[in-house]
């Protein structure tokens, strides 16, 4: 690219030329924003994929869970596997249940609270995984234009200083510096716009998934509570 | 995360590459070359002053030449020519001048024709005579002898001086050539006639002419040029009449730089006259006091003659008094201090004396 750019140089205002003519700070800003854009898109793609997977997993798990299969069997199949979403909540609850009954819990009173806490913990972890890195999108969405603007201001400042030095007010002298400085804002907007849109979309998606998992946790907690009551009644 | 990052990187690389190609270098605006040309603002006054004639121009008896007028063109004329009407056959106007020239040319030709022939006939005649009369007295013999010698001398002499003619004469032949195609019918018969003429002219005629005209070569040149002009059969070229190159017409007295008296100068003069003017007392009708006075001033501002009342100053006593007072006012103020460079504007002044206006 470089030989081509140098061959074309001399008044040519290709984007590549604009980038190379820019000052160090502006260049750093542009590179940083470009990196942020890359990372933003990486997050967007990653999150979209993982949310789709999570949604599919939730559907499958609900299907299996409500198919009338015994909870013991389901736990045995899921315990060895790496689970996510509702599966991990179920496994966390079942593990606590098993531990309490295998070791012969005296009172079932604390069991319910322990199971609830275990499920809460699992749910929090799942939500963390879901919502992790969305904050970066929010940051880029809000700060990206400002960072680009900063690069533009610095670029225009330096170009005006250069124009003052050249002692010519011809537009041909003024224009390249301004165009080069505006490139920073352009890149900032380029990074920020998808970040804002994706952040709104992904965070609402994550909220929906979290609500679904919370609902499952409540339902499962109710089921387990009933089981405990039944066991207590059997013992008594 | 790896898939996301790698996909993102690939996407960005693709987008940048695409941007470099498509957004590479926008085509520069074609501003074109604009040439500025100076514009002067001319006020109507300046314009009219510029249009005035030159005061220093010499007086000519000739009036300014009328601009040449073009004949009204026939808008949808099929044939282009000098006629006012669109004619079907165009060559007619070309034929007319040719006829005139053919009439003029033969007049010159017939005169020389008879001359050469008799001379040529005479020359051979004397020769056979001596042959036919060998026996008779020797008197006739010497007579023919000197003739051939004289002829030989004249023959020798003529060619030497003839050298001048061939150099000059061919000119008329060369000039009329171009129009040949147009006038072919008329010219062709002429040519054969001309050639014998010239051959004949050279030998016999010229001795006669030499004696008369040989010394004056300049006349010959003028003659040949005249003949050339006569033989030139090209139609007279058109072309508009020349515009006059005469000097500027004499104009007004005002030199171009002259300006009107400024308002302040005029006001100063009026005020001064107002001070000099003592209004006659006891006049009831103010209209009677309105007097217009005209007077001429010389360059120093002095009156050239007694001011002349051009309006007002009727027969009644009051009006006459008013008129006299105005005249007196002018002569009292007499040396007027006015700008000398604007003399043209105040050489003759008309002042309206009006009590309501002067004070």
CSV table of N, CA, C and O in Angstrom, one decimal, chain A residues 59-176:
chain,number,residue,atom,x,y,z
A,59,UNK,N,-34.7,-23.4,25.3
A,59,UNK,CA,-35.8,-24.1,24.7
A,59,UNK,C,-35.7,-25.6,24.9
A,59,UNK,O,-36.7,-26.3,25.3
A,60,UNK,N,-34.5,-26.1,24.6
A,60,UNK,CA,-34.3,-27.6,24.7
A,60,UNK,C,-34.5,-28.0,26.1
A,60,UNK,O,-35.2,-29.1,26.4
A,61,UNK,N,-33.9,-27.3,27.1
A,61,UNK,CA,-34.0,-27.7,28.5
A,61,UNK,C,-35.4,-27.7,28.9
A,61,UNK,O,-35.9,-28.6,29.6
A,62,UNK,N,-36.2,-26.6,28.6
A,62,UNK,CA,-37.6,-26.6,29.0
A,62,UNK,C,-38.3,-27.8,28.5
A,62,UNK,O,-39.2,-28.4,29.2
A,63,UNK,N,-38.0,-28.1,27.2
A,63,UNK,CA,-38.7,-29.2,26.6
A,63,UNK,C,-38.5,-30.5,27.4
A,63,UNK,O,-39.4,-31.2,27.7
A,64,UNK,N,-37.2,-30.7,27.7
A,64,UNK,CA,-36.8,-31.9,28.4
A,64,UNK,C,-37.4,-31.9,29.8
A,64,UNK,O,-37.9,-32.9,30.3
A,65,UNK,N,-37.3,-30.7,30.5
A,65,UNK,CA,-37.7,-30.6,31.9
A,65,UNK,C,-39.2,-30.9,32.1
A,65,UNK,O,-39.6,-31.6,33.0
A,66,UNK,N,-40.0,-30.4,31.1
A,66,UNK,CA,-41.4,-30.5,31.2
A,66,UNK,C,-41.9,-31.8,30.5
A,66,UNK,O,-43.1,-32.0,30.4
A,67,UNK,N,-41.0,-32.6,30.1
A,67,UNK,CA,-41.4,-33.9,29.3
A,67,UNK,C,-41.8,-35.0,30.3
A,67,UNK,O,-42.2,-36.1,29.9
A,68,UNK,N,-41.7,-34.7,31.6
A,68,UNK,CA,-42.2,-35.8,32.6
A,68,UNK,C,-41.0,-36.7,33.0
A,68,UNK,O,-41.2,-37.7,33.7
A,69,UNK,N,-39.8,-36.4,32.5
A,69,UNK,CA,-38.6,-37.2,32.9
A,69,UNK,C,-38.4,-37.0,34.4
A,69,UNK,O,-38.6,-35.9,34.9
A,70,UNK,N,-37.8,-38.0,35.0
A,70,UNK,CA,-37.6,-37.9,36.4
A,70,UNK,C,-36.4,-36.9,36.7
A,70,UNK,O,-35.4,-36.9,35.9
A,71,UNK,N,-36.5,-36.1,37.7
A,71,UNK,CA,-35.4,-35.1,38.0
A,71,UNK,C,-34.1,-35.8,38.3
A,71,UNK,O,-33.1,-35.2,37.9
A,72,UNK,N,-34.1,-36.9,38.9
A,72,UNK,CA,-32.9,-37.6,39.3
A,72,UNK,C,-32.1,-38.0,38.0
A,72,UNK,O,-30.9,-37.7,37.9
A,73,UNK,N,-32.9,-38.5,37.0
A,73,UNK,CA,-32.2,-38.9,35.8
A,73,UNK,C,-31.6,-37.7,35.0
A,73,UNK,O,-30.5,-37.7,34.6
A,74,UNK,N,-32.4,-36.7,35.0
A,74,UNK,CA,-32.0,-35.5,34.3
A,74,UNK,C,-30.7,-34.9,35.0
A,74,UNK,O,-29.8,-34.5,34.3
A,75,UNK,N,-30.7,-35.0,36.4
A,75,UNK,CA,-29.5,-34.5,37.1
A,75,UNK,C,-28.3,-35.3,36.7
A,75,UNK,O,-27.3,-34.8,36.5
A,76,UNK,N,-28.5,-36.7,36.7
A,76,UNK,CA,-27.4,-37.5,36.4
A,76,UNK,C,-26.8,-37.3,35.0
A,76,UNK,O,-25.6,-37.2,34.8
A,77,UNK,N,-27.7,-37.0,34.0
A,77,UNK,CA,-27.2,-36.7,32.7
A,77,UNK,C,-26.5,-35.4,32.6
A,77,UNK,O,-25.4,-35.2,31.9
A,78,UNK,N,-27.0,-34.4,33.3
A,78,UNK,CA,-26.4,-33.0,33.2
A,78,UNK,C,-25.2,-32.8,34.2
A,78,UNK,O,-24.4,-31.9,33.9
A,79,UNK,N,-25.1,-33.6,35.2
A,79,UNK,CA,-24.1,-33.3,36.2
A,79,UNK,C,-22.7,-33.3,35.7
A,79,UNK,O,-21.8,-32.5,36.0
A,80,UNK,N,-22.4,-34.3,34.8
A,80,UNK,CA,-21.1,-34.4,34.2
A,80,UNK,C,-20.8,-33.4,33.1
A,80,UNK,O,-19.7,-33.0,32.9
A,81,UNK,N,-21.9,-33.0,32.5
A,81,UNK,CA,-21.7,-32.0,31.4
A,81,UNK,C,-21.4,-30.6,31.8
A,81,UNK,O,-21.7,-30.2,33.0
A,82,UNK,N,-20.9,-29.9,30.9
A,82,UNK,CA,-20.8,-28.4,31.1
A,82,UNK,C,-22.1,-27.8,30.8
A,82,UNK,O,-22.6,-28.0,29.6
A,83,UNK,N,-22.8,-27.2,31.7
A,83,UNK,CA,-24.1,-26.7,31.4
A,83,UNK,C,-24.1,-25.2,31.4
A,83,UNK,O,-23.2,-24.5,31.8
A,84,UNK,N,-25.2,-24.6,30.8
A,84,UNK,CA,-25.4,-23.2,30.9
A,84,UNK,C,-26.8,-22.9,31.0
A,84,UNK,O,-27.7,-23.8,30.8
A,85,UNK,N,-27.1,-21.7,31.4
A,85,UNK,CA,-28.5,-21.2,31.5
A,85,UNK,C,-29.2,-22.0,32.6
A,85,UNK,O,-28.8,-22.2,33.7
A,86,UNK,N,-30.4,-22.4,32.2
A,86,UNK,CA,-31.3,-23.1,33.1
A,86,UNK,C,-30.7,-24.4,33.6
A,86,UNK,O,-30.9,-24.8,34.8
A,87,UNK,N,-29.9,-25.1,32.7
A,87,UNK,CA,-29.2,-26.3,33.1
A,87,UNK,C,-28.4,-26.1,34.3
A,87,UNK,O,-28.5,-26.9,35.3
A,88,UNK,N,-27.6,-25.0,34.3
A,88,UNK,CA,-26.7,-24.8,35.5
A,88,UNK,C,-27.5,-24.5,36.7
A,88,UNK,O,-27.1,-24.9,37.9
A,89,UNK,N,-28.6,-23.7,36.6
A,89,UNK,CA,-29.4,-23.4,37.7
A,89,UNK,C,-30.0,-24.7,38.3
A,89,UNK,O,-30.0,-25.0,39.5
A,90,UNK,N,-30.5,-25.6,37.4
A,90,UNK,CA,-31.1,-26.8,37.8
A,90,UNK,C,-30.0,-27.7,38.5
A,90,UNK,O,-30.3,-28.2,39.6
A,91,UNK,N,-28.8,-27.8,37.9
A,91,UNK,CA,-27.8,-28.6,38.5
A,91,UNK,C,-27.4,-28.1,39.9
A,91,UNK,O,-27.2,-28.8,40.9
A,92,UNK,N,-27.3,-26.7,40.0
A,92,UNK,CA,-26.9,-26.1,41.3
A,92,UNK,C,-27.9,-26.5,42.4
A,92,UNK,O,-27.6,-26.8,43.5
A,93,UNK,N,-29.2,-26.4,42.0
A,93,UNK,CA,-30.3,-26.6,42.9
A,93,UNK,C,-30.3,-28.1,43.3
A,93,UNK,O,-30.4,-28.5,44.5
A,94,UNK,N,-30.1,-29.0,42.3
A,94,UNK,CA,-30.2,-30.4,42.6
A,94,UNK,C,-29.0,-30.9,43.4
A,94,UNK,O,-29.1,-31.7,44.2
A,95,UNK,N,-27.8,-30.2,43.1
A,95,UNK,CA,-26.6,-30.6,43.9
A,95,UNK,C,-26.8,-30.3,45.4
A,95,UNK,O,-26.6,-31.1,46.3
A,96,UNK,N,-27.4,-29.1,45.7
A,96,UNK,CA,-27.7,-28.7,47.0
A,96,UNK,C,-28.7,-29.7,47.7
A,96,UNK,O,-28.5,-30.1,48.8
A,97,UNK,N,-29.7,-30.0,46.9
A,97,UNK,CA,-30.7,-31.0,47.4
A,97,UNK,C,-30.1,-32.3,47.7
A,97,UNK,O,-30.3,-32.9,48.8
A,98,UNK,N,-29.3,-32.8,46.8
A,98,UNK,CA,-28.6,-34.1,47.0
A,98,UNK,C,-27.8,-34.1,48.2
A,98,UNK,O,-27.9,-35.0,49.1
A,99,UNK,N,-26.9,-33.0,48.3
A,99,UNK,CA,-26.0,-32.9,49.4
A,99,UNK,C,-26.8,-33.0,50.8
A,99,UNK,O,-26.4,-33.7,51.7
A,100,UNK,N,-27.9,-32.2,50.8
A,100,UNK,CA,-28.6,-32.2,52.0
A,100,UNK,C,-29.2,-33.5,52.4
A,100,UNK,O,-29.2,-34.0,53.6
A,101,UNK,N,-29.8,-34.2,51.4
A,101,UNK,CA,-30.5,-35.5,51.7
A,101,UNK,C,-29.5,-36.7,51.9
A,101,UNK,O,-29.7,-37.5,52.7
A,102,UNK,N,-28.4,-36.6,51.1
A,102,UNK,CA,-27.4,-37.8,51.2
A,102,UNK,C,-26.8,-37.8,52.6
A,102,UNK,O,-26.5,-38.8,53.2
A,103,UNK,N,-26.5,-36.5,53.1
A,103,UNK,CA,-25.8,-36.5,54.4
A,103,UNK,C,-26.9,-36.5,55.5
A,103,UNK,O,-26.5,-36.3,56.7
A,104,UNK,N,-28.1,-36.6,55.1
A,104,UNK,CA,-29.1,-36.8,56.1
A,104,UNK,C,-29.4,-35.5,56.9
A,104,UNK,O,-29.0,-35.4,58.1
A,105,UNK,N,-30.0,-34.6,56.2
A,105,UNK,CA,-30.3,-33.3,56.9
A,105,UNK,C,-31.4,-33.5,57.9
A,105,UNK,O,-32.4,-34.2,57.7
A,106,UNK,N,-31.2,-32.9,59.1
A,106,UNK,CA,-32.1,-33.1,60.1
A,106,UNK,C,-33.4,-32.3,59.9
A,106,UNK,O,-34.5,-32.9,60.0
A,107,UNK,N,-33.2,-31.1,59.6
A,107,UNK,CA,-34.4,-30.3,59.4
A,107,UNK,C,-34.5,-29.8,57.9
A,107,UNK,O,-33.5,-29.4,57.3
A,108,UNK,N,-35.7,-29.9,57.4
A,108,UNK,CA,-35.8,-29.4,56.0
A,108,UNK,C,-36.0,-27.9,55.9
A,108,UNK,O,-36.2,-27.4,54.9
A,109,UNK,N,-36.0,-27.3,57.1
A,109,UNK,CA,-36.3,-25.8,57.1
A,109,UNK,C,-35.3,-25.0,56.4
A,109,UNK,O,-35.6,-24.2,55.6
A,110,UNK,N,-34.0,-25.3,56.7
A,110,UNK,CA,-32.9,-24.5,56.0
A,110,UNK,C,-32.7,-24.9,54.6
A,110,UNK,O,-32.1,-24.2,53.8
A,111,UNK,N,-33.2,-26.1,54.2
A,111,UNK,CA,-32.9,-26.6,52.9
A,111,UNK,C,-33.5,-25.7,51.8
A,111,UNK,O,-32.8,-25.4,50.8
A,112,UNK,N,-34.7,-25.3,52.0
A,112,UNK,CA,-35.3,-24.4,51.1
A,112,UNK,C,-34.5,-23.1,50.8
A,112,UNK,O,-34.3,-22.8,49.6
A,113,UNK,N,-34.1,-22.5,51.9
A,113,UNK,CA,-33.3,-21.3,51.7
A,113,UNK,C,-32.0,-21.6,51.0
A,113,UNK,O,-31.5,-20.8,50.1
A,114,UNK,N,-31.3,-22.7,51.4
A,114,UNK,CA,-30.0,-23.0,50.7
A,114,UNK,C,-30.2,-23.2,49.2
A,114,UNK,O,-29.4,-22.8,48.4
A,115,UNK,N,-31.3,-24.0,48.9
A,115,UNK,CA,-31.5,-24.2,47.5
A,115,UNK,C,-31.7,-22.9,46.7
A,115,UNK,O,-31.2,-22.7,45.7
A,116,UNK,N,-32.5,-22.1,47.4
A,116,UNK,CA,-32.8,-20.8,46.7
A,116,UNK,C,-31.5,-20.0,46.5
A,116,UNK,O,-31.3,-19.4,45.4
A,117,UNK,N,-30.7,-20.0,47.5
A,117,UNK,CA,-29.4,-19.2,47.4
A,117,UNK,C,-28.6,-19.8,46.3
A,117,UNK,O,-27.9,-19.0,45.6
A,118,UNK,N,-28.5,-21.1,46.3
A,118,UNK,CA,-27.6,-21.8,45.2
A,118,UNK,C,-28.2,-21.4,43.9
A,118,UNK,O,-27.4,-21.1,42.9
A,119,UNK,N,-29.5,-21.4,43.7
A,119,UNK,CA,-30.1,-21.0,42.4
A,119,UNK,C,-29.8,-19.6,42.1
A,119,UNK,O,-29.5,-19.2,40.9
A,120,UNK,N,-29.9,-18.7,43.1
A,120,UNK,CA,-29.6,-17.3,42.9
A,120,UNK,C,-28.2,-17.1,42.4
A,120,UNK,O,-28.0,-16.3,41.4
A,121,UNK,N,-27.3,-17.8,43.0
A,121,UNK,CA,-25.9,-17.7,42.7
A,121,UNK,C,-25.7,-18.1,41.2
A,121,UNK,O,-25.0,-17.4,40.5
A,122,UNK,N,-26.3,-19.3,40.9
A,122,UNK,CA,-26.1,-19.8,39.5
A,122,UNK,C,-26.7,-18.8,38.5
A,122,UNK,O,-26.1,-18.5,37.5
A,123,UNK,N,-27.9,-18.2,38.9
A,123,UNK,CA,-28.5,-17.3,38.0
A,123,UNK,C,-27.7,-16.0,37.8
A,123,UNK,O,-27.5,-15.5,36.7
A,124,UNK,N,-27.1,-15.6,38.9
A,124,UNK,CA,-26.2,-14.4,38.8
A,124,UNK,C,-25.0,-14.6,37.9
A,124,UNK,O,-24.6,-13.8,37.1
A,125,UNK,N,-24.4,-15.8,38.1
A,125,UNK,CA,-23.3,-16.2,37.2
A,125,UNK,C,-23.7,-16.2,35.8
A,125,UNK,O,-23.0,-15.7,34.9
A,126,UNK,N,-24.9,-16.8,35.5
A,126,UNK,CA,-25.3,-16.9,34.1
A,126,UNK,C,-25.5,-15.5,33.6
A,126,UNK,O,-25.2,-15.2,32.4
A,127,UNK,N,-26.2,-14.6,34.4
A,127,UNK,CA,-26.4,-13.3,33.9
A,127,UNK,C,-25.1,-12.5,33.7
A,127,UNK,O,-25.0,-11.7,32.7
A,128,UNK,N,-24.2,-12.8,34.5
A,128,UNK,CA,-22.9,-12.1,34.4
A,128,UNK,C,-22.3,-12.5,33.0
A,128,UNK,O,-21.8,-11.7,32.3
A,129,UNK,N,-22.4,-13.8,32.7
A,129,UNK,CA,-21.8,-14.3,31.5
A,129,UNK,C,-22.6,-13.6,30.3
A,129,UNK,O,-22.0,-13.3,29.3
A,130,UNK,N,-23.9,-13.6,30.5
A,130,UNK,CA,-24.7,-13.0,29.4
A,130,UNK,C,-24.4,-11.5,29.1
A,130,UNK,O,-24.2,-11.1,28.0
A,131,UNK,N,-24.3,-10.8,30.2
A,131,UNK,CA,-24.2,-9.3,30.1
A,131,UNK,C,-22.7,-8.8,30.1
A,131,UNK,O,-22.5,-7.6,29.9
A,132,UNK,N,-21.8,-9.8,30.3
A,132,UNK,CA,-20.4,-9.4,30.3
A,132,UNK,C,-20.0,-8.7,28.9
A,132,UNK,O,-20.5,-9.1,27.9
A,133,UNK,N,-19.2,-7.7,29.0
A,133,UNK,CA,-18.7,-6.9,27.8
A,133,UNK,C,-19.7,-6.1,27.1
A,133,UNK,O,-19.4,-5.3,26.2
A,134,UNK,N,-21.0,-6.1,27.6
A,134,UNK,CA,-21.9,-5.2,27.0
A,134,UNK,C,-21.6,-3.8,27.4
A,134,UNK,O,-21.9,-2.8,26.7
A,135,UNK,N,-21.0,-3.6,28.6
A,135,UNK,CA,-20.6,-2.3,29.1
A,135,UNK,C,-19.6,-1.6,28.1
A,135,UNK,O,-19.6,-0.4,27.9
A,136,UNK,N,-18.7,-2.5,27.5
A,136,UNK,CA,-17.8,-1.9,26.6
A,136,UNK,C,-18.5,-1.2,25.4
A,136,UNK,O,-18.2,-0.1,24.9
A,137,UNK,N,-19.6,-1.9,24.9
A,137,UNK,CA,-20.4,-1.4,23.8
A,137,UNK,C,-20.9,0.0,24.3
A,137,UNK,O,-20.9,1.0,23.5
A,138,UNK,N,-21.5,0.0,25.5
A,138,UNK,CA,-22.1,1.3,26.0
A,138,UNK,C,-21.0,2.4,26.0
A,138,UNK,O,-21.3,3.5,25.6
A,139,UNK,N,-19.8,2.0,26.5
A,139,UNK,CA,-18.8,3.0,26.6
A,139,UNK,C,-18.4,3.6,25.2
A,139,UNK,O,-18.3,4.8,25.0
A,140,UNK,N,-18.2,2.6,24.3
A,140,UNK,CA,-17.8,3.1,23.0
A,140,UNK,C,-18.9,3.9,22.3
A,140,UNK,O,-18.7,4.9,21.7
A,141,UNK,N,-20.2,3.5,22.6
A,141,UNK,CA,-21.3,4.2,22.0
A,141,UNK,C,-21.4,5.6,22.5
A,141,UNK,O,-21.7,6.5,21.7
A,142,UNK,N,-21.1,5.8,23.7
A,142,UNK,CA,-21.2,7.2,24.3
A,142,UNK,C,-19.9,8.0,24.1
A,142,UNK,O,-20.0,9.2,23.8
A,143,UNK,N,-18.7,7.3,24.2
A,143,UNK,CA,-17.5,8.1,24.2
A,143,UNK,C,-16.8,8.1,22.9
A,143,UNK,O,-16.0,9.0,22.6
A,144,UNK,N,-17.2,7.2,21.9
A,144,UNK,CA,-16.6,7.2,20.6
A,144,UNK,C,-16.6,8.5,19.9
A,144,UNK,O,-15.6,9.0,19.5
A,145,UNK,N,-17.8,9.2,19.8
A,145,UNK,CA,-17.8,10.5,19.1
A,145,UNK,C,-16.9,11.5,19.7
A,145,UNK,O,-16.3,12.3,19.0
A,146,UNK,N,-16.9,11.4,21.1
A,146,UNK,CA,-16.0,12.4,21.8
A,146,UNK,C,-14.6,12.2,21.5
A,146,UNK,O,-13.8,13.2,21.3
A,147,UNK,N,-14.2,10.9,21.5
A,147,UNK,CA,-12.8,10.6,21.2
A,147,UNK,C,-12.4,11.1,19.8
A,147,UNK,O,-11.4,11.7,19.5
A,148,UNK,N,-13.4,10.8,18.8
A,148,UNK,CA,-13.1,11.3,17.5
A,148,UNK,C,-13.1,12.8,17.4
A,148,UNK,O,-12.2,13.3,16.7
A,149,UNK,N,-13.9,13.4,18.1
A,149,UNK,CA,-14.0,14.9,18.1
A,149,UNK,C,-12.7,15.4,18.7
A,149,UNK,O,-12.1,16.5,18.2
A,150,UNK,N,-12.2,14.8,19.7
A,150,UNK,CA,-10.9,15.2,20.3
A,150,UNK,C,-9.8,15.1,19.2
A,150,UNK,O,-9.0,16.1,19.0
A,151,UNK,N,-9.8,14.0,18.4
A,151,UNK,CA,-8.8,13.9,17.4
A,151,UNK,C,-9.0,15.0,16.4
A,151,UNK,O,-8.0,15.6,15.9
A,152,UNK,N,-10.2,15.3,16.0
A,152,UNK,CA,-10.5,16.4,15.0
A,152,UNK,C,-10.0,17.7,15.5
A,152,UNK,O,-9.4,18.5,14.8
A,153,UNK,N,-10.3,18.0,16.8
A,153,UNK,CA,-9.9,19.3,17.3
A,153,UNK,C,-8.4,19.5,17.3
A,153,UNK,O,-7.9,20.5,16.9
A,154,UNK,N,-7.7,18.4,17.7
A,154,UNK,CA,-6.3,18.5,17.7
A,154,UNK,C,-5.8,18.6,16.3
A,154,UNK,O,-4.9,19.4,16.0
A,155,UNK,N,-6.4,17.9,15.4
A,155,UNK,CA,-5.9,17.9,14.0
A,155,UNK,C,-6.1,19.3,13.4
A,155,UNK,O,-5.3,19.9,12.7
A,156,UNK,N,-7.3,19.9,13.7
A,156,UNK,CA,-7.6,21.2,13.1
A,156,UNK,C,-6.6,22.3,13.7
A,156,UNK,O,-6.1,23.2,13.1
A,157,UNK,N,-6.4,22.1,15.1
A,157,UNK,CA,-5.5,23.0,15.7
A,157,UNK,C,-4.1,23.0,15.0
A,157,UNK,O,-3.6,24.1,14.6
A,158,UNK,N,-3.6,21.8,14.9
A,158,UNK,CA,-2.2,21.7,14.2
A,158,UNK,C,-2.3,22.2,12.8
A,158,UNK,O,-1.3,22.9,12.4
A,159,UNK,N,-3.4,21.9,12.1
A,159,UNK,CA,-3.4,22.3,10.7
A,159,UNK,C,-3.5,23.9,10.6
A,159,UNK,O,-2.9,24.5,9.7
A,160,UNK,N,-4.3,24.5,11.5
A,160,UNK,CA,-4.3,25.9,11.5
A,160,UNK,C,-3.0,26.6,11.8
A,160,UNK,O,-2.6,27.6,11.3
A,161,UNK,N,-2.3,25.9,12.8
A,161,UNK,CA,-0.9,26.4,13.1
A,161,UNK,C,-0.1,26.3,11.8
A,161,UNK,O,0.7,27.3,11.5
A,162,UNK,N,-0.2,25.2,11.1
A,162,UNK,CA,0.6,25.1,9.9
A,162,UNK,C,0.2,26.1,8.8
A,162,UNK,O,1.0,26.7,8.1
A,163,UNK,N,-1.1,26.4,8.7
A,163,UNK,CA,-1.6,27.4,7.8
A,163,UNK,C,-1.0,28.8,8.1
A,163,UNK,O,-0.6,29.5,7.3
A,164,UNK,N,-1.1,29.1,9.4
A,164,UNK,CA,-0.6,30.4,9.9
A,164,UNK,C,0.9,30.5,9.5
A,164,UNK,O,1.4,31.5,9.1
A,165,UNK,N,1.6,29.4,9.5
A,165,UNK,CA,3.0,29.4,9.2
A,165,UNK,C,3.2,29.6,7.7
A,165,UNK,O,4.1,30.3,7.2
A,166,UNK,N,2.3,29.0,6.9
A,166,UNK,CA,2.5,29.1,5.4
A,166,UNK,C,2.0,30.4,4.9
A,166,UNK,O,2.3,30.8,3.8
A,167,UNK,N,1.3,31.2,5.7
A,167,UNK,CA,0.9,32.6,5.4
A,167,UNK,C,0.1,32.6,4.1
A,167,UNK,O,0.3,33.5,3.2
A,168,UNK,N,-0.7,31.6,3.9
A,168,UNK,CA,-1.6,31.6,2.7
A,168,UNK,C,-3.0,31.1,3.2
A,168,UNK,O,-3.1,30.2,3.9
A,169,UNK,N,-4.0,31.8,2.7
A,169,UNK,CA,-5.3,31.4,3.1
A,169,UNK,C,-6.1,30.7,2.0
A,169,UNK,O,-7.3,30.5,2.1
A,170,UNK,N,-5.3,30.3,1.0
A,170,UNK,CA,-6.0,29.6,-0.1
A,170,UNK,C,-6.7,28.3,0.4
A,170,UNK,O,-6.2,27.7,1.3
A,171,UNK,N,-7.8,28.0,-0.1
A,171,UNK,CA,-8.6,26.9,0.3
A,171,UNK,C,-7.8,25.6,0.1
A,171,UNK,O,-8.0,24.6,0.8
A,172,UNK,N,-7.0,25.6,-0.9
A,172,UNK,CA,-6.2,24.4,-1.2
A,172,UNK,C,-5.2,24.1,-0.1
A,172,UNK,O,-4.8,23.0,0.1
A,173,UNK,N,-4.9,25.2,0.7
A,173,UNK,CA,-4.0,25.0,1.8
A,173,UNK,C,-4.7,24.6,3.0
A,173,UNK,O,-4.3,23.7,3.8
A,174,UNK,N,-5.9,25.1,3.2
A,174,UNK,CA,-6.7,24.9,4.4
A,174,UNK,C,-7.4,23.5,4.3
A,174,UNK,O,-7.5,22.8,5.4
A,175,UNK,N,-7.9,23.1,3.2
A,175,UNK,CA,-8.7,22.0,3.1
A,175,UNK,C,-8.1,20.7,3.5
A,175,UNK,O,-8.7,19.9,4.3
A,176,UNK,N,-6.9,20.3,3.1
A,176,UNK,CA,-6.4,19.0,3.4
A,176,UNK,C,-6.3,18.8,4.9
A,176,UNK,O,-6.7,17.7,5.4
